[in-house]
Amino acid sequence: MSYLAKVTSKGQVTIPAEVRARLGAEAGDRLCFTVDDSGAVTVEKVTLSLAELRGMVSDLPRLSPGEAVAAVDEARAARADALTGRRPQDGGQTR
């Protein structure tokens, strides 16, 4: 099956829904594009191994359960503010 997509001036492409579904790709996922000598392109969803995930967080400070919950809440609030364009009004503190 073939699908068409348009490249924007910024080099971005919207991947057709059917292709995303076949790849199992969702927002935030990483994709690997491989181009062979003939110019054919293969796209695969990148999955990280448990060892790779551990390596990504190995240098992070250890948090207590309460500190972890507070950090997640703060990150969620910051993300919501970024998505809605709001800015914190209390001197840079999020909720």
mmCIF file with all atom_site columns, C-alpha atoms in Angstrom:
data_model
loop_
_atom_site.group_PDB
_atom_site.id
_atom_site.type_symbol
_atom_site.label_atom_id
_atom_site.label_alt_id
_atom_site.label_comp_id
_atom_site.label_asym_id
_atom_site.label_entity_id
_atom_site.label_seq_id
_atom_site.pdbx_PDB_ins_code
_atom_site.Cartn_x
_atom_site.Cartn_y
_atom_site.Cartn_z
_atom_site.occupancy
_atom_site.B_iso_or_equiv
_atom_site.pdbx_formal_charge
_atom_site.auth_seq_id
_atom_site.auth_comp_id
_atom_site.auth_asym_id
_atom_site.auth_atom_id
_atom_site.pdbx_PDB_model_num
ATOM 1  C CA . MET A 1 1  ? 0.000  0.000  0.000  1.00 0.00 ? 1  MET A CA 1
ATOM 2  C CA . SER A 1 2  ? 1.294  3.494  -0.809 1.00 0.00 ? 2  SER A CA 1
ATOM 3  C CA . TYR A 1 3  ? 0.434  6.786  0.876  1.00 0.00 ? 3  TYR A CA 1
ATOM 4  C CA . LEU A 1 4  ? 1.192  10.375 -0.079 1.00 0.00 ? 4  LEU A CA 1
ATOM 5  C CA . ALA A 1 5  ? 2.342  13.083 2.302  1.00 0.00 ? 5  ALA A CA 1
ATOM 6  C CA . LYS A 1 6  ? 3.531  16.634 1.768  1.00 0.00 ? 6  LYS A CA 1
ATOM 7  C CA . VAL A 1 7  ? 6.781  18.053 3.159  1.00 0.00 ? 7  VAL A CA 1
ATOM 8  C CA . THR A 1 8  ? 6.393  21.495 4.767  1.00 0.00 ? 8  THR A CA 1
ATOM 9  C CA . SER A 1 9  ? 8.898  24.332 4.397  1.00 0.00 ? 9  SER A CA 1
ATOM 10 C CA . LYS A 1 10 ? 10.289 23.256 7.779  1.00 0.00 ? 10 LYS A CA 1
ATOM 11 C CA . GLY A 1 11 ? 10.893 19.703 6.526  1.00 0.00 ? 11 GLY A CA 1
ATOM 12 C CA . GLN A 1 12 ? 7.997  18.270 8.510  1.00 0.00 ? 12 GLN A CA 1
ATOM 13 C CA . VAL A 1 13 ? 5.699  15.530 7.235  1.00 0.00 ? 13 VAL A CA 1
ATOM 14 C CA . THR A 1 14 ? 2.344  14.449 8.626  1.00 0.00 ? 14 THR A CA 1
ATOM 15 C CA . ILE A 1 15 ? 2.375  10.678 8.690  1.00 0.00 ? 15 ILE A CA 1
ATOM 16 C CA . PRO A 1 16 ? -0.967 9.304  7.459  1.00 0.00 ? 16 PRO A CA 1
ATOM 17 C CA . ALA A 1 17 ? -3.123 7.747  10.194 1.00 0.00 ? 17 ALA A CA 1
ATOM 18 C CA . GLU A 1 18 ? -3.053 4.325  8.536  1.00 0.00 ? 18 GLU A CA 1
ATOM 19 C CA . VAL A 1 19 ? 0.761  4.341  8.509  1.00 0.00 ? 19 VAL A CA 1
ATOM 20 C CA . ARG A 1 20 ? 0.934  5.473  12.160 1.00 0.00 ? 20 ARG A CA 1
ATOM 21 C CA . ALA A 1 21 ? -1.453 2.670  13.089 1.00 0.00 ? 21 ALA A CA 1
ATOM 22 C CA . ARG A 1 22 ? 0.625  0.060  11.247 1.00 0.00 ? 22 ARG A CA 1
ATOM 23 C CA . LEU A 1 23 ? 3.787  1.311  12.974 1.00 0.00 ? 23 LEU A CA 1
ATOM 24 C CA . GLY A 1 24 ? 2.053  1.558  16.326 1.00 0.00 ? 24 GLY A CA 1
ATOM 25 C CA . ALA A 1 25 ? 3.388  5.119  16.461 1.00 0.00 ? 25 ALA A CA 1
ATOM 26 C CA . GLU A 1 26 ? 1.929  7.718  18.788 1.00 0.00 ? 26 GLU A CA 1
ATOM 27 C CA . ALA A 1 27 ? 2.788  11.334 19.589 1.00 0.00 ? 27 ALA A CA 1
ATOM 28 C CA . GLY A 1 28 ? 6.260  11.522 21.088 1.00 0.00 ? 28 GLY A CA 1
ATOM 29 C CA . ASP A 1 29 ? 7.463  8.204  19.654 1.00 0.00 ? 29 ASP A CA 1
ATOM 30 C CA . ARG A 1 30 ? 10.756 8.093  17.790 1.00 0.00 ? 30 ARG A CA 1
ATOM 31 C CA . LEU A 1 31 ? 10.990 6.747  14.260 1.00 0.00 ? 31 LEU A CA 1
ATOM 32 C CA . CYS A 1 32 ? 14.076 5.498  12.436 1.00 0.00 ? 32 CYS A CA 1
ATOM 33 C CA . PHE A 1 33 ? 14.322 6.262  8.709  1.00 0.00 ? 33 PHE A CA 1
ATOM 34 C CA . THR A 1 34 ? 16.704 4.019  6.755  1.00 0.00 ? 34 THR A CA 1
ATOM 35 C CA . VAL A 1 35 ? 17.565 4.880  3.146  1.00 0.00 ? 35 VAL A CA 1
ATOM 36 C CA . ASP A 1 36 ? 19.107 2.157  0.985  1.00 0.00 ? 36 ASP A CA 1
ATOM 37 C CA . ASP A 1 37 ? 21.371 2.655  -2.037 1.00 0.00 ? 37 ASP A CA 1
ATOM 38 C CA . SER A 1 38 ? 18.405 2.778  -4.410 1.00 0.00 ? 38 SER A CA 1
ATOM 39 C CA . GLY A 1 39 ? 16.773 5.573  -2.387 1.00 0.00 ? 39 GLY A CA 1
ATOM 40 C CA . ALA A 1 40 ? 14.052 3.368  -0.910 1.00 0.00 ? 40 ALA A CA 1
ATOM 41 C CA . VAL A 1 41 ? 13.122 4.450  2.607  1.00 0.00 ? 41 VAL A CA 1
ATOM 42 C CA . THR A 1 42 ? 12.156 2.125  5.448  1.00 0.00 ? 42 THR A CA 1
ATOM 43 C CA . VAL A 1 43 ? 10.517 3.531  8.575  1.00 0.00 ? 43 VAL A CA 1
ATOM 44 C CA . GLU A 1 44 ? 10.528 1.701  11.900 1.00 0.00 ? 44 GLU A CA 1
ATOM 45 C CA . LYS A 1 45 ? 9.341  2.675  15.350 1.00 0.00 ? 45 LYS A CA 1
ATOM 46 C CA . VAL A 1 46 ? 12.271 2.872  17.772 1.00 0.00 ? 46 VAL A CA 1
ATOM 47 C CA . THR A 1 47 ? 11.823 0.943  20.979 1.00 0.00 ? 47 THR A CA 1
ATOM 48 C CA . LEU A 1 48 ? 14.250 1.285  23.852 1.00 0.00 ? 48 LEU A CA 1
ATOM 49 C CA . SER A 1 49 ? 15.478 -1.698 25.821 1.00 0.00 ? 49 SER A CA 1
ATOM 50 C CA . LEU A 1 50 ? 15.177 -1.793 29.590 1.00 0.00 ? 50 LEU A CA 1
ATOM 51 C CA . ALA A 1 51 ? 18.954 -1.307 29.830 1.00 0.00 ? 51 ALA A CA 1
ATOM 52 C CA . GLU A 1 52 ? 18.741 1.823  27.666 1.00 0.00 ? 52 GLU A CA 1
ATOM 53 C CA . LEU A 1 53 ? 15.932 3.188  29.820 1.00 0.00 ? 53 LEU A CA 1
ATOM 54 C CA . ARG A 1 54 ? 17.927 2.498  32.991 1.00 0.00 ? 54 ARG A CA 1
ATOM 55 C CA . GLY A 1 55 ? 20.900 4.314  31.489 1.00 0.00 ? 55 GLY A CA 1
ATOM 56 C CA . MET A 1 56 ? 18.758 7.365  30.829 1.00 0.00 ? 56 MET A CA 1
ATOM 57 C CA . VAL A 1 57 ? 17.785 7.686  34.482 1.00 0.00 ? 57 VAL A CA 1
ATOM 58 C CA . SER A 1 58 ? 20.852 6.299  36.260 1.00 0.00 ? 58 SER A CA 1
ATOM 59 C CA . ASP A 1 59 ? 22.311 9.756  36.973 1.00 0.00 ? 59 ASP A CA 1
ATOM 60 C CA . LEU A 1 60 ? 19.072 11.254 38.267 1.00 0.00 ? 60 LEU A CA 1
ATOM 61 C CA . PRO A 1 61 ? 18.783 11.933 41.997 1.00 0.00 ? 61 PRO A CA 1
ATOM 62 C CA . ARG A 1 62 ? 16.899 9.405  44.105 1.00 0.00 ? 62 ARG A CA 1
ATOM 63 C CA . LEU A 1 63 ? 13.549 10.788 45.265 1.00 0.00 ? 63 LEU A CA 1
ATOM 64 C CA . SER A 1 64 ? 11.274 9.715  48.058 1.00 0.00 ? 64 SER A CA 1
ATOM 65 C CA . PRO A 1 65 ? 7.785  8.634  46.942 1.00 0.00 ? 65 PRO A CA 1
ATOM 66 C CA . GLY A 1 66 ? 6.409  12.017 48.067 1.00 0.00 ? 66 GLY A CA 1
ATOM 67 C CA . GLU A 1 67 ? 9.123  13.926 46.194 1.00 0.00 ? 67 GLU A CA 1
ATOM 68 C CA . ALA A 1 68 ? 8.471  11.838 43.080 1.00 0.00 ? 68 ALA A CA 1
ATOM 69 C CA . VAL A 1 69 ? 4.735  12.597 43.185 1.00 0.00 ? 69 VAL A CA 1
ATOM 70 C CA . ALA A 1 70 ? 5.458  16.314 43.670 1.00 0.00 ? 70 ALA A CA 1
ATOM 71 C CA . ALA A 1 71 ? 7.911  16.295 40.739 1.00 0.00 ? 71 ALA A CA 1
ATOM 72 C CA . VAL A 1 72 ? 5.369  14.586 38.474 1.00 0.00 ? 72 VAL A CA 1
ATOM 73 C CA . ASP A 1 73 ? 2.657  17.054 39.524 1.00 0.00 ? 73 ASP A CA 1
ATOM 74 C CA . GLU A 1 74 ? 4.986  19.980 38.815 1.00 0.00 ? 74 GLU A CA 1
ATOM 75 C CA . ALA A 1 75 ? 5.952  18.580 35.407 1.00 0.00 ? 75 ALA A CA 1
ATOM 76 C CA . ARG A 1 76 ? 2.298  18.011 34.498 1.00 0.00 ? 76 ARG A CA 1
ATOM 77 C CA . ALA A 1 77 ? 1.394  21.569 35.518 1.00 0.00 ? 77 ALA A CA 1
ATOM 78 C CA . ALA A 1 78 ? 4.286  22.988 33.490 1.00 0.00 ? 78 ALA A CA 1
ATOM 79 C CA . ARG A 1 79 ? 3.270  20.900 30.474 1.00 0.00 ? 79 ARG A CA 1
ATOM 80 C CA . ALA A 1 80 ? -0.361 22.038 30.778 1.00 0.00 ? 80 ALA A CA 1
ATOM 81 C CA . ASP A 1 81 ? 0.776  25.656 31.034 1.00 0.00 ? 81 ASP A CA 1
ATOM 82 C CA . ALA A 1 82 ? 2.990  25.234 27.964 1.00 0.00 ? 82 ALA A CA 1
ATOM 83 C CA . LEU A 1 83 ? 0.169  23.657 25.963 1.00 0.00 ? 83 LEU A CA 1
ATOM 84 C CA . THR A 1 84 ? -2.344 26.351 26.905 1.00 0.00 ? 84 THR A CA 1
ATOM 85 C CA . GLY A 1 85 ? 0.115  29.220 26.604 1.00 0.00 ? 85 GLY A CA 1
ATOM 86 C CA . ARG A 1 86 ? -0.386 30.262 30.216 1.00 0.00 ? 86 ARG A CA 1
ATOM 87 C CA . ARG A 1 87 ? 2.462  31.544 32.323 1.00 0.00 ? 87 ARG A CA 1
ATOM 88 C CA . PRO A 1 88 ? 2.739  30.998 36.085 1.00 0.00 ? 88 PRO A CA 1
ATOM 89 C CA . GLN A 1 89 ? 1.654  34.144 37.941 1.00 0.00 ? 89 GLN A CA 1
ATOM 90 C CA . ASP A 1 90 ? 3.369  33.423 41.257 1.00 0.00 ? 90 ASP A CA 1
ATOM 91 C CA . GLY A 1 91 ? 6.974  34.305 40.537 1.00 0.00 ? 91 GLY A CA 1
ATOM 92 C CA . GLY A 1 92 ? 7.702  31.317 38.342 1.00 0.00 ? 92 GLY A CA 1
ATOM 93 C CA . GLN A 1 93 ? 6.314  28.712 40.708 1.00 0.00 ? 93 GLN A CA 1
ATOM 94 C CA . THR A 1 94 ? 3.961  26.153 39.235 1.00 0.00 ? 94 THR A CA 1
ATOM 95 C CA . ARG A 1 95 ? 0.984  25.048 41.250 1.00 0.00 ? 95 ARG A CA 1
#
